[in-house]
Structures are given as C-alpha cells and as structure tokens.
Amino acid sequence: MLRIPSPFNTLMRGANAFQSRPGTIAVVTMWEGWGTARSQRREWIKIDRGYLDRINLRKGLIKENYDVCIGANEEYRPAIQELYDEMMGNHLPKRFPTIFSAKKGVLINHITGDKFPTSSMKMSTAAMLEALAETVEEDFYFMCPDGDGDFRLQAYNATFPQGLLSSSRLGWSVRQIHQPVPTYEGRLANGVDKYFRRMQPGDFVARLNWSIQSDGDNLFCPVSGNTLMTKETEESAVQRPEIDLYETYLRCEHHTLTCLPKTKAVIFCVRSYLYPMVDIKKEGNGLALADACDSMPEKFGVYKRRPLWGEQLCTWLREDQNINDKSKKD
C-alpha cells in the first residue's frame, strides 16, 4: 500500500484558512473491488489553500468548453434544484462560515466575491450547474433512478473530467458508463447496482481512484489519452517516445456518493488532485508507487495505459532504492 501527501483533510478553518497542512491518504492496490468506506457530511466538500486559483481555472474552462462542462436532461431539473438548494442555502454557509455567508436569499463567497441565490426557484437548470461549478471544486454527476432499478447520468458539471466525455454519456446507466473497465461486468457490476439501490438519504460513502497522467498537469482531460487504452495504442506503445518524467503526475480522484432525500438521486461527487512524480520520489514513495503500478492485473494495466509509461516510470521510481540496496550489500 502506498501513502502519499494529501490535502483531503486540510479544510480551511477561520483565520488559519490558508495555512493548511498536508495529511496522508492510502492508495489501495486492490483492483477488482469497489473499495468504498463510510464517510461523513463534513467531508463532502473540501476547501484548501489552492481554492481560488482552481475556481478561476474552472470559470475559464466553462467558458471555453461549455457543452463538455455543463449538461442536463431538463426533465431531471428537480434533482439539480434539490442539490443546489441544499449546497448553496444550507451546507456551505454552515460548514464554512468564514468563507460563505447567506443573507437575504444571497450566498456571498468572501474569497471570490461571487454572489448567487440561495434558492433555485428563479434559476435555469444550466445556471444552477454553473453556479455550483464556480463555487466548489468538486464535479457533480447526477445519477437518477429510472423506475426500472437503474441509475442513469441525467445531469453533470464536469470541469475536471478525465477520460469521460459526459455529454456523450448523458442518459447512460452506471453499468454502461463502466463498460470499458476490465473485470467490471458481472459480480462487481451487480454489486454496484445493488449498492446504489440501497443508498439512503444521509448516507455518505467515499472511495479513491488513481491513475498515472504522463502529459502534464492539465486537470481538464475529457478525452484523456491516459485512460482507456485501445488495442491500436497498445500495439504502437513500443514506438512511443519516452515520457517526460517531470511532466508526469499521479492523478487522484476522491469520490463521495450521497443520496438526495426527495428525488432519491445519487450524487457522484469527484474531487481531483495532481501530485508531481518528482515529489513522490523525493518524499520516498517511489518504490511503493512502482510496486502499486506493477500490481495491476494485465488487462487493468492496459486499460490504465501502463504499456506507454510503465517500464520507464517504474525503473526511474526504483532507482534510489536499488542504489541503497546495493550499498547495503557492499
């Protein structure tokens, strides 16, 4: 198991809001399970010292890539209203009272200066999704029940997606969205479907996903080449130039799922972070990460594009460890 620095528990508090300290998270190397754990409402939304820069980045991405970042089937507007009213009118001003305040029906963001209604009553569906995307760093995927026991993606704000072009998957079920994932179909798919159906209002469930991003520090990767490797790219991997290790990152996604009380929609919330590979090695975690990469089953390794970066990256991550081992023997 690999442990890496993380800002997940560095929530901004009072006067010390921008003095957050990194904690640690565990990167699980179990590839054939869903890996969920119980969470709490207070961990739903996270704000750390990079908040302002990333919110400004999100605003720019929405302007430049609107259809990719914002989308909804209008008939599912009630689910979006329910999340908006809870988030903007209740959760944020209570959870982060030094950052957000609600006065006379207006939510005031004291960091960005933005003001949004606390009620969705007079807002368009798109305006609600935009406001959420410009207020918190988490992306929201609205998985709504269809009456036949399936949960389908019916709305989203996806400003930091990776390899998931949400606009093309609108209306897809959980099973359809995960179809490319090796080992998903079958027992795991059935288990995830049952998990969604069993979720109750007030439940908060967390999980972690991670991958190697070898083409720079762009958080906006809707059709990323770092996931879902095709047979064509697998066969051509031997001809690929070496990756730039100084432009290679460990990309972590912290997922939180919760069920809305009225509409019963399950909100799939994604918070993304990038960790420079050079920092991971410098902090002494290179060997653990290399072992985690090697532990991927073959099909999963192809899905995560390991043939394109695996040998070069893992050899480099182990360099110092190999030198130390040799010194001990001598």
Tab-separated table of C-alpha atoms in Angstrom:
chain	number	residue	atom	x	y	z
A	1	MET	CA	0.000	0.000	0.000
A	2	LEU	CA	1.267	3.453	-0.979
A	3	ARG	CA	0.801	6.507	1.173
A	4	ILE	CA	1.040	9.925	-0.478
A	5	PRO	CA	0.653	13.528	0.664
A	6	SER	CA	-2.903	14.748	0.515
A	7	PRO	CA	-4.871	17.931	1.153
A	8	PHE	CA	-8.070	15.949	1.750
A	9	ASN	CA	-8.113	16.801	5.445
A	10	THR	CA	-6.803	20.352	5.114
A	11	LEU	CA	-10.101	22.149	5.285
A	12	MET	CA	-9.932	25.899	5.625
A	13	ARG	CA	-10.746	26.992	9.150
A	14	GLY	CA	-11.083	30.558	10.372
A	15	ALA	CA	-8.000	32.765	10.365
A	16	ASN	CA	-5.776	29.796	9.526
A	17	ALA	CA	-7.704	29.079	6.342
A	18	PHE	CA	-4.676	29.286	4.051
A	19	GLN	CA	-2.226	27.544	6.377
A	20	SER	CA	-3.438	24.045	5.576
A	21	ARG	CA	-1.093	21.144	6.250
A	22	PRO	CA	-0.885	18.018	4.111
A	23	GLY	CA	-2.033	14.759	5.600
A	24	THR	CA	-1.846	11.332	4.021
A	25	ILE	CA	-4.144	9.023	2.140
A	26	ALA	CA	-3.782	5.397	1.212
A	27	VAL	CA	-3.743	4.341	-2.409
A	28	VAL	CA	-5.349	0.922	-2.416
A	29	THR	CA	-3.864	-1.690	-4.730
A	30	MET	CA	-6.940	-3.926	-4.819
A	31	TRP	CA	-8.076	-3.743	-8.425
A	32	GLU	CA	-11.182	-5.925	-8.554
A	33	GLY	CA	-13.282	-4.318	-5.849
A	34	TRP	CA	-15.065	-1.015	-5.489
A	35	GLY	CA	-13.215	-0.066	-2.315
A	36	THR	CA	-15.796	2.107	-0.538
A	37	ALA	CA	-15.796	3.349	3.040
A	38	ARG	CA	-18.300	5.225	5.169
A	39	SER	CA	-17.793	8.980	5.238
A	40	GLN	CA	-19.392	12.000	6.894
A	41	ARG	CA	-21.206	15.073	5.679
A	42	ARG	CA	-18.369	17.311	6.867
A	43	GLU	CA	-16.037	15.548	4.403
A	44	TRP	CA	-18.395	16.025	1.448
A	45	ILE	CA	-16.925	19.317	0.206
A	46	LYS	CA	-13.286	20.259	0.753
A	47	ILE	CA	-11.632	23.662	0.541
A	48	ASP	CA	-7.874	24.164	0.776
A	49	ARG	CA	-5.301	26.826	0.006
A	50	GLY	CA	-5.454	26.267	-3.773
A	51	TYR	CA	-9.153	27.063	-3.843
A	52	LEU	CA	-9.095	30.486	-5.513
A	53	ASP	CA	-6.728	29.500	-8.329
A	54	ARG	CA	-8.699	26.391	-9.172
A	55	ILE	CA	-12.067	28.162	-9.047
A	56	ASN	CA	-10.720	30.740	-11.513
A	57	LEU	CA	-9.479	27.884	-13.685
A	58	ARG	CA	-12.924	26.284	-13.596
A	59	LYS	CA	-14.593	29.509	-14.691
A	60	GLY	CA	-12.323	29.748	-17.699
A	61	LEU	CA	-12.875	26.110	-18.648
A	62	ILE	CA	-16.647	26.538	-18.546
A	63	LYS	CA	-16.460	29.499	-20.929
A	64	GLU	CA	-14.188	27.656	-23.342
A	65	ASN	CA	-15.770	24.182	-23.169
A	66	TYR	CA	-19.347	24.799	-22.094
A	67	ASP	CA	-21.015	21.716	-23.604
A	68	VAL	CA	-18.371	19.440	-22.132
A	69	CYS	CA	-18.525	21.006	-18.661
A	70	ILE	CA	-22.280	21.541	-18.275
A	71	GLY	CA	-25.149	19.288	-19.348
A	72	ALA	CA	-28.558	18.048	-18.252
A	73	ASN	CA	-31.742	16.365	-19.341
A	74	GLU	CA	-34.272	19.030	-18.406
A	75	GLU	CA	-36.846	16.610	-17.004
A	76	TYR	CA	-34.443	15.884	-14.148
A	77	ARG	CA	-34.301	19.512	-13.067
A	78	PRO	CA	-35.829	18.665	-9.628
A	79	ALA	CA	-32.700	16.704	-8.653
A	80	ILE	CA	-30.469	19.627	-9.607
A	81	GLN	CA	-32.688	22.012	-7.640
A	82	GLU	CA	-32.545	19.750	-4.613
A	83	LEU	CA	-28.746	19.635	-4.590
A	84	TYR	CA	-28.422	23.351	-5.346
A	85	ASP	CA	-30.753	24.424	-2.529
A	86	GLU	CA	-29.002	22.152	-0.036
A	87	MET	CA	-25.491	23.154	-1.083
A	88	MET	CA	-25.926	26.921	-1.519
A	89	GLY	CA	-28.629	27.596	1.022
A	90	ASN	CA	-27.589	25.277	3.806
A	91	HIS	CA	-24.381	23.250	3.631
A	92	LEU	CA	-21.760	25.797	2.550
A	93	PRO	CA	-22.659	28.667	4.923
A	94	LYS	CA	-22.888	26.221	7.836
A	95	ARG	CA	-19.822	24.156	7.013
A	96	PHE	CA	-17.567	27.090	6.064
A	97	PRO	CA	-18.999	30.143	7.838
A	98	THR	CA	-15.826	32.218	7.410
A	99	ILE	CA	-15.879	31.673	3.647
A	100	PHE	CA	-19.595	31.734	2.833
A	101	SER	CA	-22.464	33.680	4.335
A	102	ALA	CA	-26.136	33.701	3.393
A	103	LYS	CA	-28.005	36.999	3.700
A	104	LYS	CA	-31.454	37.854	2.378
A	105	GLY	CA	-31.528	34.970	-0.065
A	106	VAL	CA	-27.985	35.529	-1.391
A	107	LEU	CA	-24.918	33.341	-0.838
A	108	ILE	CA	-21.794	35.503	-0.584
A	109	ASN	CA	-18.404	33.967	-1.327
A	110	HIS	CA	-15.896	36.017	0.673
A	111	ILE	CA	-12.905	34.661	-1.269
A	112	THR	CA	-14.075	35.167	-4.859
A	113	GLY	CA	-16.603	37.929	-4.206
A	114	ASP	CA	-19.249	35.988	-6.152
A	115	LYS	CA	-22.903	36.123	-5.147
A	116	PHE	CA	-25.503	33.518	-6.030
A	117	PRO	CA	-29.132	32.959	-4.974
A	118	THR	CA	-29.591	30.541	-2.110
A	119	SER	CA	-32.787	29.304	-3.780
A	120	SER	CA	-33.047	27.718	-7.210
A	121	MET	CA	-36.619	28.922	-7.683
A	122	LYS	CA	-35.917	31.505	-10.414
A	123	MET	CA	-32.776	29.949	-11.889
A	124	SER	CA	-32.417	27.998	-15.104
A	125	THR	CA	-31.099	24.457	-14.928
A	126	ALA	CA	-27.856	25.474	-16.612
A	127	ALA	CA	-27.390	28.445	-14.272
A	128	MET	CA	-27.624	26.164	-11.245
A	129	LEU	CA	-24.982	23.804	-12.594
A	130	GLU	CA	-22.704	26.726	-13.486
A	131	ALA	CA	-23.060	28.290	-10.044
A	132	LEU	CA	-22.173	25.013	-8.333
A	133	ALA	CA	-19.132	24.582	-10.593
A	134	GLU	CA	-17.925	28.114	-9.838
A	135	THR	CA	-18.393	27.784	-6.079
A	136	VAL	CA	-16.855	24.416	-5.161
A	137	GLU	CA	-14.088	22.374	-6.772
A	138	GLU	CA	-15.999	19.111	-6.776
A	139	ASP	CA	-17.611	17.912	-10.004
A	140	PHE	CA	-21.161	16.584	-9.644
A	141	TYR	CA	-22.669	13.719	-11.623
A	142	PHE	CA	-26.409	13.258	-11.072
A	143	MET	CA	-27.295	9.564	-11.179
A	144	CYS	CA	-31.082	9.453	-11.193
A	145	PRO	CA	-33.349	6.394	-10.762
A	146	ASP	CA	-35.216	5.463	-13.954
A	147	GLY	CA	-38.072	3.445	-12.468
A	148	ASP	CA	-36.575	0.101	-13.560
A	149	GLY	CA	-33.960	-0.120	-10.844
A	150	ASP	CA	-31.167	1.518	-12.833
A	151	PHE	CA	-29.437	4.816	-12.052
A	152	ARG	CA	-28.618	6.941	-15.086
A	153	LEU	CA	-26.461	10.008	-15.655
A	154	GLN	CA	-29.018	12.770	-16.221
A	155	ALA	CA	-27.004	15.906	-15.395
A	156	TYR	CA	-23.451	16.957	-14.644
A	157	ASN	CA	-20.974	19.736	-14.127
A	158	ALA	CA	-17.651	18.222	-15.112
A	159	THR	CA	-14.923	20.835	-15.099
A	160	PHE	CA	-12.078	18.471	-14.179
A	161	PRO	CA	-13.028	15.252	-16.016
A	162	GLN	CA	-10.585	12.545	-17.015
A	163	GLY	CA	-11.310	10.295	-19.976
A	164	LEU	CA	-15.077	10.693	-19.603
A	165	LEU	CA	-16.829	12.884	-22.147
A	166	SER	CA	-20.006	13.327	-20.093
A	167	SER	CA	-22.067	14.879	-22.890
A	168	SER	CA	-21.842	11.643	-24.880
A	169	ARG	CA	-22.910	9.559	-21.870
A	170	LEU	CA	-25.971	11.520	-20.807
A	171	GLY	CA	-28.717	9.008	-20.126
A	172	TRP	CA	-26.311	6.104	-19.636
A	173	SER	CA	-26.673	3.726	-16.710
A	174	VAL	CA	-23.908	3.101	-14.168
A	175	ARG	CA	-23.223	-0.222	-15.859
A	176	GLN	CA	-22.977	1.329	-19.331
A	177	ILE	CA	-20.602	4.061	-18.144
A	178	HIS	CA	-18.244	1.485	-16.620
A	179	GLN	CA	-18.434	-0.956	-19.506
A	180	PRO	CA	-14.822	-0.319	-20.642
A	181	VAL	CA	-13.437	-1.125	-17.180
A	182	PRO	CA	-11.882	-4.626	-17.067
A	183	THR	CA	-13.488	-7.047	-14.580
A	184	TYR	CA	-16.421	-4.659	-14.009
A	185	GLU	CA	-19.110	-6.665	-15.779
A	186	GLY	CA	-20.524	-9.478	-13.697
A	187	ARG	CA	-20.295	-9.688	-9.933
A	188	LEU	CA	-18.831	-6.201	-9.447
A	189	ALA	CA	-21.426	-4.561	-11.718
A	190	ASN	CA	-24.248	-6.346	-9.908
A	191	GLY	CA	-22.811	-5.312	-6.562
A	192	VAL	CA	-22.502	-1.643	-7.550
A	193	ASP	CA	-26.067	-1.614	-8.901
A	194	LYS	CA	-27.331	-3.031	-5.600
A	195	TYR	CA	-25.219	-0.518	-3.682
A	196	PHE	CA	-26.875	2.394	-5.492
A	197	ARG	CA	-30.362	0.993	-4.838
A	198	ARG	CA	-29.633	0.535	-1.125
A	199	MET	CA	-28.332	4.042	-0.532
A	200	GLN	CA	-30.460	6.058	1.884
A	201	PRO	CA	-30.712	9.827	2.428
A	202	GLY	CA	-27.975	10.882	4.827
A	203	ASP	CA	-25.545	8.197	3.665
A	204	PHE	CA	-22.096	9.422	2.651
A	205	VAL	CA	-19.736	6.943	1.038
A	206	ALA	CA	-16.162	7.634	-0.085
A	207	ARG	CA	-13.731	5.875	-2.388
A	208	LEU	CA	-10.459	6.648	-4.146
A	209	ASN	CA	-9.401	6.255	-7.762
A	210	TRP	CA	-5.929	6.932	-9.150
A	211	SER	CA	-4.004	6.814	-12.394
A	212	ILE	CA	-0.770	7.997	-13.989
A	213	GLN	CA	-1.017	11.175	-16.080
A	214	SER	CA	2.022	11.469	-18.322
A	215	ASP	CA	1.141	14.523	-20.427
A	216	GLY	CA	1.316	17.448	-17.994
A	217	ASP	CA	-0.729	18.988	-15.224
A	218	ASN	CA	-3.992	19.615	-17.045
A	219	LEU	CA	-6.967	18.784	-14.817
A	220	PHE	CA	-9.323	19.113	-17.793
A	221	CYS	CA	-8.907	15.830	-19.701
A	222	PRO	CA	-12.339	14.863	-21.098
A	223	VAL	CA	-10.870	12.591	-23.755
A	224	SER	CA	-7.585	11.923	-21.996
A	225	GLY	CA	-5.063	9.601	-23.511
A	226	ASN	CA	-4.165	8.425	-20.026
A	227	THR	CA	-7.098	6.077	-19.621
A	228	LEU	CA	-8.949	3.548	-21.739
A	229	MET	CA	-6.107	2.293	-23.889
A	230	THR	CA	-7.225	0.848	-27.223
A	231	LYS	CA	-5.723	-2.170	-28.973
A	232	GLU	CA	-4.219	0.180	-31.552
A	233	THR	CA	-2.414	2.277	-28.942
A	234	GLU	CA	-1.306	-0.866	-27.100
A	235	GLU	CA	0.357	-2.239	-30.221
A	236	SER	CA	2.028	1.097	-31.004
A	237	ALA	CA	3.284	1.640	-27.445
A	238	VAL	CA	6.735	0.281	-28.326
A	239	GLN	CA	7.129	3.139	-30.807
A	240	ARG	CA	6.089	5.848	-28.362
A	241	PRO	CA	8.806	8.376	-27.364
A	242	GLU	CA	9.914	8.402	-23.755
A	243	ILE	CA	7.643	10.286	-21.389
A	244	ASP	CA	8.849	13.426	-19.648
A	245	LEU	CA	9.070	12.345	-16.022
A	246	TYR	CA	8.982	15.972	-14.921
A	247	GLU	CA	5.614	16.330	-16.661
A	248	THR	CA	4.231	13.109	-15.190
A	249	TYR	CA	1.754	13.112	-12.298
A	250	LEU	CA	-0.129	10.818	-10.003
A	251	ARG	CA	-3.753	11.799	-10.510
A	252	CYS	CA	-6.042	11.054	-7.564
A	253	GLU	CA	-9.814	11.339	-7.523
A	254	HIS	CA	-11.649	11.396	-4.228
A	255	HIS	CA	-15.219	10.194	-4.823
A	256	THR	CA	-18.133	10.840	-2.483
A	257	LEU	CA	-21.606	9.426	-3.041
A	258	THR	CA	-24.735	10.597	-1.291
A	259	CYS	CA	-28.465	10.147	-1.826
A	260	LEU	CA	-30.851	13.106	-2.010
A	261	PRO	CA	-33.942	12.729	0.221
A	262	LYS	CA	-36.659	13.937	-2.185
A	263	THR	CA	-35.653	12.847	-5.677
A	264	LYS	CA	-33.570	9.845	-4.491
A	265	ALA	CA	-30.869	10.834	-6.984
A	266	VAL	CA	-27.400	9.586	-6.073
A	267	ILE	CA	-24.870	12.398	-6.411
A	268	PHE	CA	-21.482	11.152	-7.543
A	269	CYS	CA	-19.058	13.834	-6.392
A	270	VAL	CA	-15.482	13.889	-7.735
A	271	ARG	CA	-12.580	15.927	-6.374
A	272	SER	CA	-9.351	15.722	-8.418
A	273	TYR	CA	-5.730	16.273	-7.387
A	274	LEU	CA	-2.403	16.032	-9.207
A	275	TYR	CA	0.867	15.100	-7.470
A	276	PRO	CA	4.158	15.644	-9.370
A	277	MET	CA	6.006	12.383	-9.786
A	278	VAL	CA	9.289	14.058	-8.825
A	279	ASP	CA	7.792	14.986	-5.444
A	280	ILE	CA	6.541	11.460	-4.832
A	281	LYS	CA	10.026	10.099	-5.487
A	282	LYS	CA	11.698	12.820	-3.414
A	283	GLU	CA	9.464	12.005	-0.450
A	284	GLY	CA	10.494	8.361	-0.532
A	285	ASN	CA	7.308	6.907	-2.001
A	286	GLY	CA	8.745	5.913	-5.377
A	287	LEU	CA	9.198	2.225	-4.615
A	288	ALA	CA	5.685	1.887	-3.202
A	289	LEU	CA	4.158	3.563	-6.257
A	290	ALA	CA	6.176	1.403	-8.633
A	291	ASP	CA	5.008	-1.719	-6.790
A	292	ALA	CA	1.408	-0.484	-6.954
A	293	CYS	CA	1.693	0.084	-10.713
A	294	ASP	CA	3.185	-3.372	-11.224
A	295	SER	CA	0.428	-4.972	-9.148
A	296	MET	CA	-2.253	-4.086	-11.713
A	297	PRO	CA	-3.596	-7.209	-13.431
A	298	GLU	CA	-2.637	-7.299	-17.106
A	299	LYS	CA	-5.976	-6.169	-18.541
A	300	PHE	CA	-6.294	-3.406	-15.996
A	301	GLY	CA	-2.748	-2.276	-16.723
A	302	VAL	CA	-3.619	-1.953	-20.406
A	303	TYR	CA	-6.774	-0.018	-19.508
A	304	LYS	CA	-4.636	2.369	-17.451
A	305	ARG	CA	-2.130	2.627	-20.341
A	306	ARG	CA	0.730	1.050	-18.435
A	307	PRO	CA	2.427	-0.132	-21.656
A	308	LEU	CA	3.054	3.530	-22.511
A	309	TRP	CA	4.699	4.608	-19.257
A	310	GLY	CA	5.167	1.566	-17.016
A	311	GLU	CA	8.703	0.387	-17.715
A	312	GLN	CA	10.311	3.837	-17.873
A	313	LEU	CA	8.444	5.264	-14.881
A	314	CYS	CA	8.798	2.267	-12.578
A	315	THR	CA	12.518	1.867	-13.351
A	316	TRP	CA	13.077	5.536	-12.524
A	317	LEU	CA	10.996	5.359	-9.329
A	318	ARG	CA	13.106	2.430	-8.095
A	319	GLU	CA	16.496	3.942	-8.921
A	320	ASP	CA	17.375	5.276	-5.453
A	321	GLN	CA	16.054	2.147	-3.765
A	322	ASN	CA	18.209	-0.052	-5.964
A	323	ILE	CA	21.288	2.056	-5.126
A	324	ASN	CA	20.533	1.812	-1.395
A	325	ASP	CA	20.033	-1.956	-1.620
A	326	LYS	CA	23.362	-2.338	-3.418
A	327	SER	CA	25.137	-0.191	-0.799
A	328	LYS	CA	23.788	-2.361	1.991
A	329	LYS	CA	25.069	-5.500	0.298
A	330	ASP	CA	28.505	-3.954	-0.204
